[in-house]
Short mmCIF file of C-alpha atoms and ligand atoms in Angstrom, two decimals:
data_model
loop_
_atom_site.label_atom_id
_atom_site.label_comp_id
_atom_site.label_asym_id
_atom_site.label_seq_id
_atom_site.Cartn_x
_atom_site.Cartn_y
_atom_site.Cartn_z
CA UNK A 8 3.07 -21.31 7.51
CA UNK A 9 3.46 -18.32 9.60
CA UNK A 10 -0.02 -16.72 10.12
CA UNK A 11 -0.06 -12.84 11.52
CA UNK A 12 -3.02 -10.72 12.53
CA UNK A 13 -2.70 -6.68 12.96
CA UNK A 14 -5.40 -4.78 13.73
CA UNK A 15 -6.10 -1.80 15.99
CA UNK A 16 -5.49 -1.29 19.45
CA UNK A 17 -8.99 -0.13 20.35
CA UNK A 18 -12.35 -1.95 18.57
CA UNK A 19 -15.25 0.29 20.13
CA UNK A 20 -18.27 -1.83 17.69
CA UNK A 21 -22.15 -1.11 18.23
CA UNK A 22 -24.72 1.53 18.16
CA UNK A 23 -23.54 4.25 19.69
CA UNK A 24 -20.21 3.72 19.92
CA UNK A 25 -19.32 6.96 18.86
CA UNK A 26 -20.39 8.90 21.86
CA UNK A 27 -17.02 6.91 23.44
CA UNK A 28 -14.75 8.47 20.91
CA UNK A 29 -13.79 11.37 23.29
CA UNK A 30 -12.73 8.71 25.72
CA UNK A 31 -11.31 6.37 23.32
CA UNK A 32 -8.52 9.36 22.12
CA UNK A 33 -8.26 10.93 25.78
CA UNK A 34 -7.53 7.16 27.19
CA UNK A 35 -4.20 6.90 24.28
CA UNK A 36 -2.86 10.09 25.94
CA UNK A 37 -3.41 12.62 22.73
CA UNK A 38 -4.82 16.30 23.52
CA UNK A 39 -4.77 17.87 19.93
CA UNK A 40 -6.49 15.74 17.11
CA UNK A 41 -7.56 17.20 14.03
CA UNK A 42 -10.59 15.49 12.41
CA UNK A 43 -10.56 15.16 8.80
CA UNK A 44 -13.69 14.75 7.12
CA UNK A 45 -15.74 15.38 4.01
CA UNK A 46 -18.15 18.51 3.25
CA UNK A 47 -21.11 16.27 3.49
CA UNK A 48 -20.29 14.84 7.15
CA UNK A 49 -19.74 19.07 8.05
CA UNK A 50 -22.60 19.54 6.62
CA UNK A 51 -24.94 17.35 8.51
CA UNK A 52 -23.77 18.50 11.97
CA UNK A 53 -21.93 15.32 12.20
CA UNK A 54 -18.61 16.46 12.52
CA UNK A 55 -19.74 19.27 15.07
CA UNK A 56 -21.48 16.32 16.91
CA UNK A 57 -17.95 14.45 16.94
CA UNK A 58 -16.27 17.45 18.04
CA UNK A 59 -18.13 18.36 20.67
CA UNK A 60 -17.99 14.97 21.76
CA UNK A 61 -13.82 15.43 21.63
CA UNK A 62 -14.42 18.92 23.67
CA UNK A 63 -16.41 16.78 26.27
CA UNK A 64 -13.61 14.97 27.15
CA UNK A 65 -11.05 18.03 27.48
CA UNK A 66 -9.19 17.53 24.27
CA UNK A 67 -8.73 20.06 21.61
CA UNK A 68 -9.98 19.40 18.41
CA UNK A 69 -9.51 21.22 15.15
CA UNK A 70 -11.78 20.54 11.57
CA UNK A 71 -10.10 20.01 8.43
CA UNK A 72 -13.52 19.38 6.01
CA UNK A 73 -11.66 19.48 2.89
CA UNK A 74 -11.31 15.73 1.96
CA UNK A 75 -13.02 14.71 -1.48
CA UNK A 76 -13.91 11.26 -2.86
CA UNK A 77 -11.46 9.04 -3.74
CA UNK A 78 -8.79 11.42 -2.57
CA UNK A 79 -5.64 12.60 -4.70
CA UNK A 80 -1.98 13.22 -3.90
CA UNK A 81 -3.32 17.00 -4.72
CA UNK A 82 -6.12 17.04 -2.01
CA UNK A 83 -3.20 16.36 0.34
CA UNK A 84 -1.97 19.91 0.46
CA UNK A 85 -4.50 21.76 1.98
CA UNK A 86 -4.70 19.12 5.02
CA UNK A 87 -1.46 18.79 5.84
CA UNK A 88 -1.51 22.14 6.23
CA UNK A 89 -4.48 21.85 8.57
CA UNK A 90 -2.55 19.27 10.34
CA UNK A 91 0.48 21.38 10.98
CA UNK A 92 -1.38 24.96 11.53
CA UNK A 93 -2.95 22.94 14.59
CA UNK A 94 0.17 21.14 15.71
CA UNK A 95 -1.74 17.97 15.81
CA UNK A 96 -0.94 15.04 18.24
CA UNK A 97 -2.87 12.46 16.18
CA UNK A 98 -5.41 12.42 13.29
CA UNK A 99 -9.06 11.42 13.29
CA UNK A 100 -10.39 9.79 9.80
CA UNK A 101 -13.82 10.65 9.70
CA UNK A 102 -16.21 9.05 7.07
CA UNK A 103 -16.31 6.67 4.46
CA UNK A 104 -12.94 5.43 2.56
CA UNK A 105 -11.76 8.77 1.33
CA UNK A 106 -11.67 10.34 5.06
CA UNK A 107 -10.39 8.18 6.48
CA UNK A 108 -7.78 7.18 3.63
CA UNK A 109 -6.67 10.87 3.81
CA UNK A 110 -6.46 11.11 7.82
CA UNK A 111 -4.05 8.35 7.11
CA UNK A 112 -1.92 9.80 4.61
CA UNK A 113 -1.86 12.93 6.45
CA UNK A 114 -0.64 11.02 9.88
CA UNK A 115 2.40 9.56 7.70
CA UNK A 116 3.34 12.65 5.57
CA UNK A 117 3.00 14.71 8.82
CA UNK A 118 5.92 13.04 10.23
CA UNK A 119 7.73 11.39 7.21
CA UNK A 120 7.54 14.09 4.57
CA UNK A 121 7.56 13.18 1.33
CA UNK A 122 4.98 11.88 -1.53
CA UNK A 123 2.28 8.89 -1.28
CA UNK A 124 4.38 7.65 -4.80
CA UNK A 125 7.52 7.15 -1.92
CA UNK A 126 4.87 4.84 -0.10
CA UNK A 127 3.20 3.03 -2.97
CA UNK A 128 3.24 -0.94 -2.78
CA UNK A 129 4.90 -3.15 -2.92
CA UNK A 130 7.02 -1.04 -0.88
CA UNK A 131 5.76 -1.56 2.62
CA UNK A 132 6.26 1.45 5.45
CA UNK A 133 7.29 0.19 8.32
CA UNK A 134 8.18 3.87 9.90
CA UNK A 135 6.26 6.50 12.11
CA UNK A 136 3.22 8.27 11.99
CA UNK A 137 0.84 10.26 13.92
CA UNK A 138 -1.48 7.99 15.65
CA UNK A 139 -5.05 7.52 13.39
CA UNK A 140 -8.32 6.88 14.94
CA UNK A 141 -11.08 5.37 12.62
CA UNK A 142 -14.62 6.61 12.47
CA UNK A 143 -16.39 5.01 9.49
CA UNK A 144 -20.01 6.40 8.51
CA UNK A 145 -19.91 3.65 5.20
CA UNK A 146 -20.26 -0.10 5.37
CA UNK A 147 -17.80 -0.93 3.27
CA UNK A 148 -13.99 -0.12 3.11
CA UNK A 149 -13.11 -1.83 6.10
CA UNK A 150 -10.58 1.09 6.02
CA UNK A 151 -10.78 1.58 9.82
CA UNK A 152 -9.04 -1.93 10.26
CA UNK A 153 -6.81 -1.85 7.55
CA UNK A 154 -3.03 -0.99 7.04
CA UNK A 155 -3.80 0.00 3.65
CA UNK A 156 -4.53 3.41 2.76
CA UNK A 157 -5.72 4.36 -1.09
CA UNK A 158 -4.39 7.71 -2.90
CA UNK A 159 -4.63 8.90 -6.63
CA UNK A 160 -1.19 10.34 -8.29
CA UNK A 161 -2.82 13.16 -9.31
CA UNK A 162 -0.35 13.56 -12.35
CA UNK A 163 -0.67 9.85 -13.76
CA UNK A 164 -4.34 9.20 -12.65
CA UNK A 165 -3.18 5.78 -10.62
CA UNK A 166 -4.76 4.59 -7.89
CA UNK A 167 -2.02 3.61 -5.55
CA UNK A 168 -2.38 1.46 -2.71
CA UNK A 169 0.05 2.40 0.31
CA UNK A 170 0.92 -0.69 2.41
CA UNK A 171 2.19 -0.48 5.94
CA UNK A 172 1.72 -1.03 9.73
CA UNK A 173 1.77 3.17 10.17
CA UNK A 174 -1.72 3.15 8.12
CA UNK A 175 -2.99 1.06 10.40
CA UNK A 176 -5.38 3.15 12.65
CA UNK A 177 -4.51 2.45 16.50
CA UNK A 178 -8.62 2.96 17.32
CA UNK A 179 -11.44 2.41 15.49
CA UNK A 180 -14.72 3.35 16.28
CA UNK A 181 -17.63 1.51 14.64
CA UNK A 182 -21.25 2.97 14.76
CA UNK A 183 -23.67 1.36 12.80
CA UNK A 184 -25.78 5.04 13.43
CA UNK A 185 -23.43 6.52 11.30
CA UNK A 186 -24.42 4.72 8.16
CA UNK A 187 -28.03 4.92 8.79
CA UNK A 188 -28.28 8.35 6.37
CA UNK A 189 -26.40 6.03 3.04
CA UNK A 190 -28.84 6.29 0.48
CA UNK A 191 -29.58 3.16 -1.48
CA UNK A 192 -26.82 3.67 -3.97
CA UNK A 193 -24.05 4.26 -1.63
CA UNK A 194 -25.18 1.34 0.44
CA UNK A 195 -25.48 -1.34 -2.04
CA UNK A 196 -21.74 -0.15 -3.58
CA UNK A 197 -20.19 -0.09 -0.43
CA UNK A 198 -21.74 -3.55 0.29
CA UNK A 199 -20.40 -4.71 -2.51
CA UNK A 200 -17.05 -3.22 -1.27
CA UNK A 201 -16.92 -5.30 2.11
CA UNK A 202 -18.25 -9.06 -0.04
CA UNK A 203 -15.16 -8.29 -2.26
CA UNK A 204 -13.14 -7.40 0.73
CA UNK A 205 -14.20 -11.04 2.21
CA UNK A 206 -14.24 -13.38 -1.06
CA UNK A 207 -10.95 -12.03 -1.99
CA UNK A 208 -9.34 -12.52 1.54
CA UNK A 209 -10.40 -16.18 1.49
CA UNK A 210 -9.65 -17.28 -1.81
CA UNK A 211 -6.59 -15.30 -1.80
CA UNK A 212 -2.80 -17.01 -2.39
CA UNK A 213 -2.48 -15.11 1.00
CA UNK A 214 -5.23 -16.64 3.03
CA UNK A 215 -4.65 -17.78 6.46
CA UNK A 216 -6.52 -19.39 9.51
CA UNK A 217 -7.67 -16.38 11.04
CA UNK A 218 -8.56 -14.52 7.57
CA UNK A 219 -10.58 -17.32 6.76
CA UNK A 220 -13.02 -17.33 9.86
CA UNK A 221 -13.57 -13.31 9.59
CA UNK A 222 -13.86 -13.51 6.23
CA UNK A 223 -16.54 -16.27 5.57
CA UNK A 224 -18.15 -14.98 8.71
CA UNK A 225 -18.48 -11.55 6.65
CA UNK A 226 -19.90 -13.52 3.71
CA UNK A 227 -22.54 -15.19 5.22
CA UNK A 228 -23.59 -11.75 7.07
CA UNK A 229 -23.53 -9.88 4.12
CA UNK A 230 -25.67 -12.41 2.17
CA UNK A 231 -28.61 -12.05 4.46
CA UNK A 232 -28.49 -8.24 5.18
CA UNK A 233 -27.15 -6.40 1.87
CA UNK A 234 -30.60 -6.23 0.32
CA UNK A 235 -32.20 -5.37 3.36
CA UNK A 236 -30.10 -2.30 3.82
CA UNK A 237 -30.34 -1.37 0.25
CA UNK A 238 -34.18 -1.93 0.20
CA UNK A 239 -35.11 0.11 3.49
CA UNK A 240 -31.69 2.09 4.85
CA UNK A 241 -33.62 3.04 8.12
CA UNK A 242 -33.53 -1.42 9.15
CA UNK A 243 -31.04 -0.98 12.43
CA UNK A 244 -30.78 -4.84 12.25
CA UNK A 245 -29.31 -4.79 8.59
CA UNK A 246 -27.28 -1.83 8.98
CA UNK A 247 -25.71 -3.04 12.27
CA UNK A 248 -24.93 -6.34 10.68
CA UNK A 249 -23.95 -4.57 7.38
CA UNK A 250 -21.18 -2.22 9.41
CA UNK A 251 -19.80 -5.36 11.73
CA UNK A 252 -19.23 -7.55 8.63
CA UNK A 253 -17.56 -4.31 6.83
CA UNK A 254 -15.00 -3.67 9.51
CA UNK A 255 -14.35 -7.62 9.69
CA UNK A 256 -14.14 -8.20 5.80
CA UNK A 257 -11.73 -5.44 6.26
CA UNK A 258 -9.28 -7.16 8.99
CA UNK A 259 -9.69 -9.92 6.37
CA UNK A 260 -8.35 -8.67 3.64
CA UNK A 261 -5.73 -6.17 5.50
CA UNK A 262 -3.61 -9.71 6.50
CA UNK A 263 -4.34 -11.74 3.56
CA UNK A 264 -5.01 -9.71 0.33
CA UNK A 265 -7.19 -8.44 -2.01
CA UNK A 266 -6.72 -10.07 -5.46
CA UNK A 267 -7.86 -9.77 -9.04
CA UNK A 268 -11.23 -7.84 -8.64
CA UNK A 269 -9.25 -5.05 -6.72
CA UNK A 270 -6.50 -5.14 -8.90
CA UNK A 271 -9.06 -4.22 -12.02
CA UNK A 272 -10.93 -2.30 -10.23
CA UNK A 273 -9.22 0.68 -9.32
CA UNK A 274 -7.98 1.78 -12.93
CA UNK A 275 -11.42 2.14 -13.58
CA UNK A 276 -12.09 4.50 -10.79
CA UNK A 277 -8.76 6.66 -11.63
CA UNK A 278 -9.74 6.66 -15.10
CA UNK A 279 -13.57 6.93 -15.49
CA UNK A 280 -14.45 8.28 -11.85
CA UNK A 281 -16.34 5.53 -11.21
CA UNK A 282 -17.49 4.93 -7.30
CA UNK A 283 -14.95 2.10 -6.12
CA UNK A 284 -17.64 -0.45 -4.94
CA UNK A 285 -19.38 -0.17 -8.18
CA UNK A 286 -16.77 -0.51 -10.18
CA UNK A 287 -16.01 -3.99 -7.86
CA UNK A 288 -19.81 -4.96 -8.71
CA UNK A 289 -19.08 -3.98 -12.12
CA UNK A 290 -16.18 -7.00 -12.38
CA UNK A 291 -17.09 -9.53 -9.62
CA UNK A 292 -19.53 -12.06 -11.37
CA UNK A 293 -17.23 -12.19 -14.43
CA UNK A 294 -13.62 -12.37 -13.10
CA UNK A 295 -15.17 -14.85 -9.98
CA UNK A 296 -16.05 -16.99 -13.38
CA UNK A 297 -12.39 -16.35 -14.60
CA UNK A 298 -10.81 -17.63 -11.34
CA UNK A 299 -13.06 -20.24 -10.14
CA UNK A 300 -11.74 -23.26 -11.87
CA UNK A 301 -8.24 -22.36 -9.90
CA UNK A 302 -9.80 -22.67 -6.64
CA UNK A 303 -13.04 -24.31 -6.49
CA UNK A 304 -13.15 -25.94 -3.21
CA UNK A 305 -12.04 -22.49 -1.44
CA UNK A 306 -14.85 -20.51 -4.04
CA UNK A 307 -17.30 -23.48 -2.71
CA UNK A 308 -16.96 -22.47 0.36
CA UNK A 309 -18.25 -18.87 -0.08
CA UNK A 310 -20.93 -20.03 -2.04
CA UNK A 311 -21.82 -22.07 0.77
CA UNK A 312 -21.49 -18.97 3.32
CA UNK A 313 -23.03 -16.66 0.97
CA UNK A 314 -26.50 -18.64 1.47
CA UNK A 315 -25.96 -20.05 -2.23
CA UNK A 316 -24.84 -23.77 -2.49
CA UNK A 317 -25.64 -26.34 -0.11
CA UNK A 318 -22.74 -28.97 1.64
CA UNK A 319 -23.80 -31.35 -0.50
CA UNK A 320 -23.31 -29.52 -4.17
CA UNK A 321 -19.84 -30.61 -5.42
CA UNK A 322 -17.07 -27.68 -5.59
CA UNK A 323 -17.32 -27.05 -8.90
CA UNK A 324 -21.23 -26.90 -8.95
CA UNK A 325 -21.01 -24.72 -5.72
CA UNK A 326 -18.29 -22.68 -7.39
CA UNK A 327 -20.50 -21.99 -10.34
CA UNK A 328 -23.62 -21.16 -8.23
CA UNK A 329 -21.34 -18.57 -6.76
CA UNK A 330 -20.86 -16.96 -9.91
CA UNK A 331 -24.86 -17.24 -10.65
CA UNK A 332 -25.41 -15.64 -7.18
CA UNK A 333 -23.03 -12.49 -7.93
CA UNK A 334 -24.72 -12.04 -10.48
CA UNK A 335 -28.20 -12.12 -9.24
CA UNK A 336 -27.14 -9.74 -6.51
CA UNK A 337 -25.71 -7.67 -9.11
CA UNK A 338 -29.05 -7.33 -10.47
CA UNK A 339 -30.81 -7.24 -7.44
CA UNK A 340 -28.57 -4.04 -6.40
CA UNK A 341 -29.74 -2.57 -9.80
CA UNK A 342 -25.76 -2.32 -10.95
CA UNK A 343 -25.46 -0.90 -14.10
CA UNK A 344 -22.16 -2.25 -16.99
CA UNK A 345 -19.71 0.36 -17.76
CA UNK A 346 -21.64 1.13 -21.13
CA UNK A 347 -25.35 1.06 -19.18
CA UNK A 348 -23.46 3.74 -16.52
CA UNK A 349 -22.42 5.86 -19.76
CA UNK A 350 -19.25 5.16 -19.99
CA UNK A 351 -18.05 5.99 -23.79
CA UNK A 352 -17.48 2.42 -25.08
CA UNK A 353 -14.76 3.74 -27.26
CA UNK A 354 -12.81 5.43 -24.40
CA UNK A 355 -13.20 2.28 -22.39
CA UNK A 356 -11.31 0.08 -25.32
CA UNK A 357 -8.89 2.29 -26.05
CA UNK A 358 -7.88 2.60 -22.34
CA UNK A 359 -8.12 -1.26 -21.32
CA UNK A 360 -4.12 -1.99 -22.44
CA UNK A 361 -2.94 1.03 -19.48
CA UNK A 362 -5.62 0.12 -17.21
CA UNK A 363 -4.36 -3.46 -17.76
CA UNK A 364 -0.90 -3.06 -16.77
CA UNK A 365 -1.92 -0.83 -14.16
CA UNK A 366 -3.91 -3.98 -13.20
CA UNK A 367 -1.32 -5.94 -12.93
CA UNK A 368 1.70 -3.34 -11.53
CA UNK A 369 -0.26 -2.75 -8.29
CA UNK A 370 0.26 -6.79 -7.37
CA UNK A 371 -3.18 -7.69 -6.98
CA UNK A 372 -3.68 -10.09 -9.54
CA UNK A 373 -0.51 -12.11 -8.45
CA UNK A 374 -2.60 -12.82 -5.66
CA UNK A 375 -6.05 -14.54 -7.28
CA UNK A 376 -5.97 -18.21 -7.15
CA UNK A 377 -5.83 -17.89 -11.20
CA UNK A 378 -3.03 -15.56 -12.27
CA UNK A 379 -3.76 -13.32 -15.00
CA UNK A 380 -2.28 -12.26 -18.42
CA UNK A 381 -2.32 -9.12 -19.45
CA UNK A 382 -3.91 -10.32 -22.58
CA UNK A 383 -6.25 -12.00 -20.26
CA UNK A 384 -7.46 -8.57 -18.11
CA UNK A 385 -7.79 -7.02 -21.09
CA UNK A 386 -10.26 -9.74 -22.64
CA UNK A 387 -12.03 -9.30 -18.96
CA UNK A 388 -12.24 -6.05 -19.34
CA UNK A 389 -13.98 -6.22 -23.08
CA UNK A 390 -16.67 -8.51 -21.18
CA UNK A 391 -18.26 -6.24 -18.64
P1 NAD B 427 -16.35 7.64 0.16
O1 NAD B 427 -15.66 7.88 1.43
O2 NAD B 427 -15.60 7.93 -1.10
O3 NAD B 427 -17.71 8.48 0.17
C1 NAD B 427 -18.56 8.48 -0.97
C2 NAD B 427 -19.67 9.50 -0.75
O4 NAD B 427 -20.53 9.04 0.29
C3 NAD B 427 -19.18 10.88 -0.31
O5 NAD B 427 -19.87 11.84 -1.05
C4 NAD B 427 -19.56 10.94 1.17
O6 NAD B 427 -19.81 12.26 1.61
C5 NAD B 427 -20.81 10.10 1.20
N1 NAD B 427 -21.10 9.53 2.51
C6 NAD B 427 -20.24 8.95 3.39
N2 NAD B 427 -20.91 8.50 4.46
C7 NAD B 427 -22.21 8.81 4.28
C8 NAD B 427 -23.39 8.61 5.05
N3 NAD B 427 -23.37 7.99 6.23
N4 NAD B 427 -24.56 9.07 4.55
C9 NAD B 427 -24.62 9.67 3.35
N5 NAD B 427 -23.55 9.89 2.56
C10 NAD B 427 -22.34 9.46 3.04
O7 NAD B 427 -16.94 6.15 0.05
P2 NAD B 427 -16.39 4.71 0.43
O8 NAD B 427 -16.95 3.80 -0.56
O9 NAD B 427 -16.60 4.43 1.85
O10 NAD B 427 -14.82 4.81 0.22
C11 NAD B 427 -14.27 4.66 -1.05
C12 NAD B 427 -12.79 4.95 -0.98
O11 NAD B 427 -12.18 4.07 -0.05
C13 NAD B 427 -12.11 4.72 -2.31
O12 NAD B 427 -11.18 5.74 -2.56
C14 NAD B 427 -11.42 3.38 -2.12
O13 NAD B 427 -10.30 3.23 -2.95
C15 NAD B 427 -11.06 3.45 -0.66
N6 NAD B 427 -10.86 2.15 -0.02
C16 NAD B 427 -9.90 2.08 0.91
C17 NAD B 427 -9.67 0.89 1.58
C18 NAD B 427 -8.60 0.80 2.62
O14 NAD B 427 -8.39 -0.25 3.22
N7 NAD B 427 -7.89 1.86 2.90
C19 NAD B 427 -10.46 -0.23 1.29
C20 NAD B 427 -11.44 -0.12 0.34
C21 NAD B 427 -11.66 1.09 -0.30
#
């Protein structure tokens, strides 16, 4: 087997990092970025920070602030138009997932044209875009590392997931300071985010040698800081560890794959506007209990990084303490079911056959060491 590894040009990681960005996009030769950000990350001063920061360096900076959560092909308009008004050289993601999901976009429509549907996997886009530079303020998408970018069709309410070197930012620039303002909520979702990111890249059909060492590194990190971060967000030690496990689960699962969890996951968000890590936490103890028979010496294995088996259990007793520990985390993180959140249960059942085959038509669950049914997601589905 052939194993490959992409990931960005330019890793700045530790506190304080982003006082370098300036330098970072003035060293790759671009003059005119336009950082693309949310209203919150405007609000705070942040972005002003960042763009003075830019100024410092002599570049020329303009703000597009217009991004919203879990961005749509809709919420594209306004910043391409941003992008163009400026004539931008290259394209700053600023934030958590949905910035910097959107700076991506924009840096491929910019130059390609066209619709994120033209882009959707398992198509994967192998042409040019304007150069992306990462600056993540969650701990949890891994998006800054990634060649994946994530866009609702605003007309069919899919979440589509865009596949392709040109999504891959060239830069990324990883301050753990950043995150230090998550509130509890936000933390332990995103959290959740990256562990997905790194179970699924290891037990993943996809898996290879170098996926395997980030991504059980990730684990293990992530099992001894998550509730830290969640239970005091100003503990620079968690957070620091939180943000360098993010970025790594995300390499992880950019070459190898995100599988089943994923795959089930984001109907929910498109359909009940449901934060993306929760709606991971949602799923994870009870589709890990699905899959786990199909794989239990690789699920054994991030039981044992995860802090929750010992080398001596047996793979399918670590396996199942895996599924015990998700669960207790779950709880720990105070994660609520679909029905506890207030989802209507009735809306829920009479959605789960679409949100099933959108399960399974993004790819996803071809990918978990146990292959699905439709029949099967939906029954998965009914349980959580
Ligand atoms: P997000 O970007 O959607 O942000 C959620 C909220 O958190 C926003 O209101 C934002 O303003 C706020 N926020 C961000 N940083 C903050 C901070 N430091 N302090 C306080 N509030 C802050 O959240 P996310 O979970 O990072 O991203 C989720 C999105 O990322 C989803 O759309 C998901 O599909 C996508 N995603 C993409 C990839 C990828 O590889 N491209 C991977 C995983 C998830």
């Amino acid at each position: 087997m052939v194993a490959s590894l992409s990931l960005p040009r330019i890793l700045r990681v530790g506190r304080g990092a982003a006082e370098e960005l300036g330098a970072v996009v003035a060293g790759l030769g671009l003059r005119r970025p336009l950082l693309v950000t949310d209203a919150f990350l405007a609000g705070t001063g942040a972005a002003e920070r960042l763009l003075g920061i830019l100024r410092g360096s002599g570049l020329h900076p303009a703000l597009f602030d217009g991004t919203v959560p879990d961005p749509t092909t809709d919420s594209l308009a306004p910043g391409l138009e941003a992008l163009r008004e400026h004539g931008a050289d290259s394209v700053i993601g600023f934030g958590g997932g949905s910035p910097m999901d959107t700076a991506k976009a924009l840096a491929l429509l910019g130059v390609q044209g066209g619709g994120m549907r033209d882009y959707k996997a398992p198509h994967v886009n192998l042409g040019p875009a304007l150069p992306v530079i990462a600056v993540p303020t969650t701990a949890g998408s891994g998006s800054e590392a990634t060649q994946v970018t994530v866009i609702t069709d605003s007309a069919t309410d899919e979440k589509m997931m865009c596949l392709g070197p040109a999504f891959l930012p060239i830069a990324a620039v990883v301050d753990m300071e950043l995150t230090l303002s998550m509130p509890p909520r936000l933390t332990a979702d995103t959290g959740v985010d990256a562990l997905t990111h790194a179970v699924e890249a290891y037990v993943s059909r996809k898996s290879g040698p170098f996926t395997d060492g980030l991504a059980l590194t990730a684990i293990a990190t992530i099992g001894r800081h998550l509730r830290r971060a969640y239970a005091d967000g100003s503990d620079a030690g968690a957070r620091e560890a939180m943000m360098l496990a993010a970025t790594q689960a995300g390499i992880a699962f950019s070459n190898s794959s995100v599988a089943l969890v994923h795959g089930m996951s984001r109907p929910i968000g498109a359909h009940f506007h449901v934060a993306h890590g929760l709606s991971n936490a949602m799923l994870f103890p009870a589709v890990t209990a699905f899959s786990v028979h199909a794989a239990p010496e690789r699920y054994a294995d991030c039981a044992r990084a995860l802090g929750a088996a010992t080398a001596t259990d047996s793979a399918a007793s670590a396996s199942d303490k895996l599924v015990d520990a998700l669960h207790t985390l779950c709880r720990d993180l105070d994660v609520p079911t679909p029905r506890s959140y207030g989802i209507d249960h009735a809306a829920w059942t009479g959605l789960t056959p679409l949100m099933a085959e959108q399960a399974l038509a993004s790819g996803s669950p071809a990918n978990n060491p146990a292959v699905p049914t439709a029949a099967q997601i939906e029954e998965l589905y009914a349980r959580v």
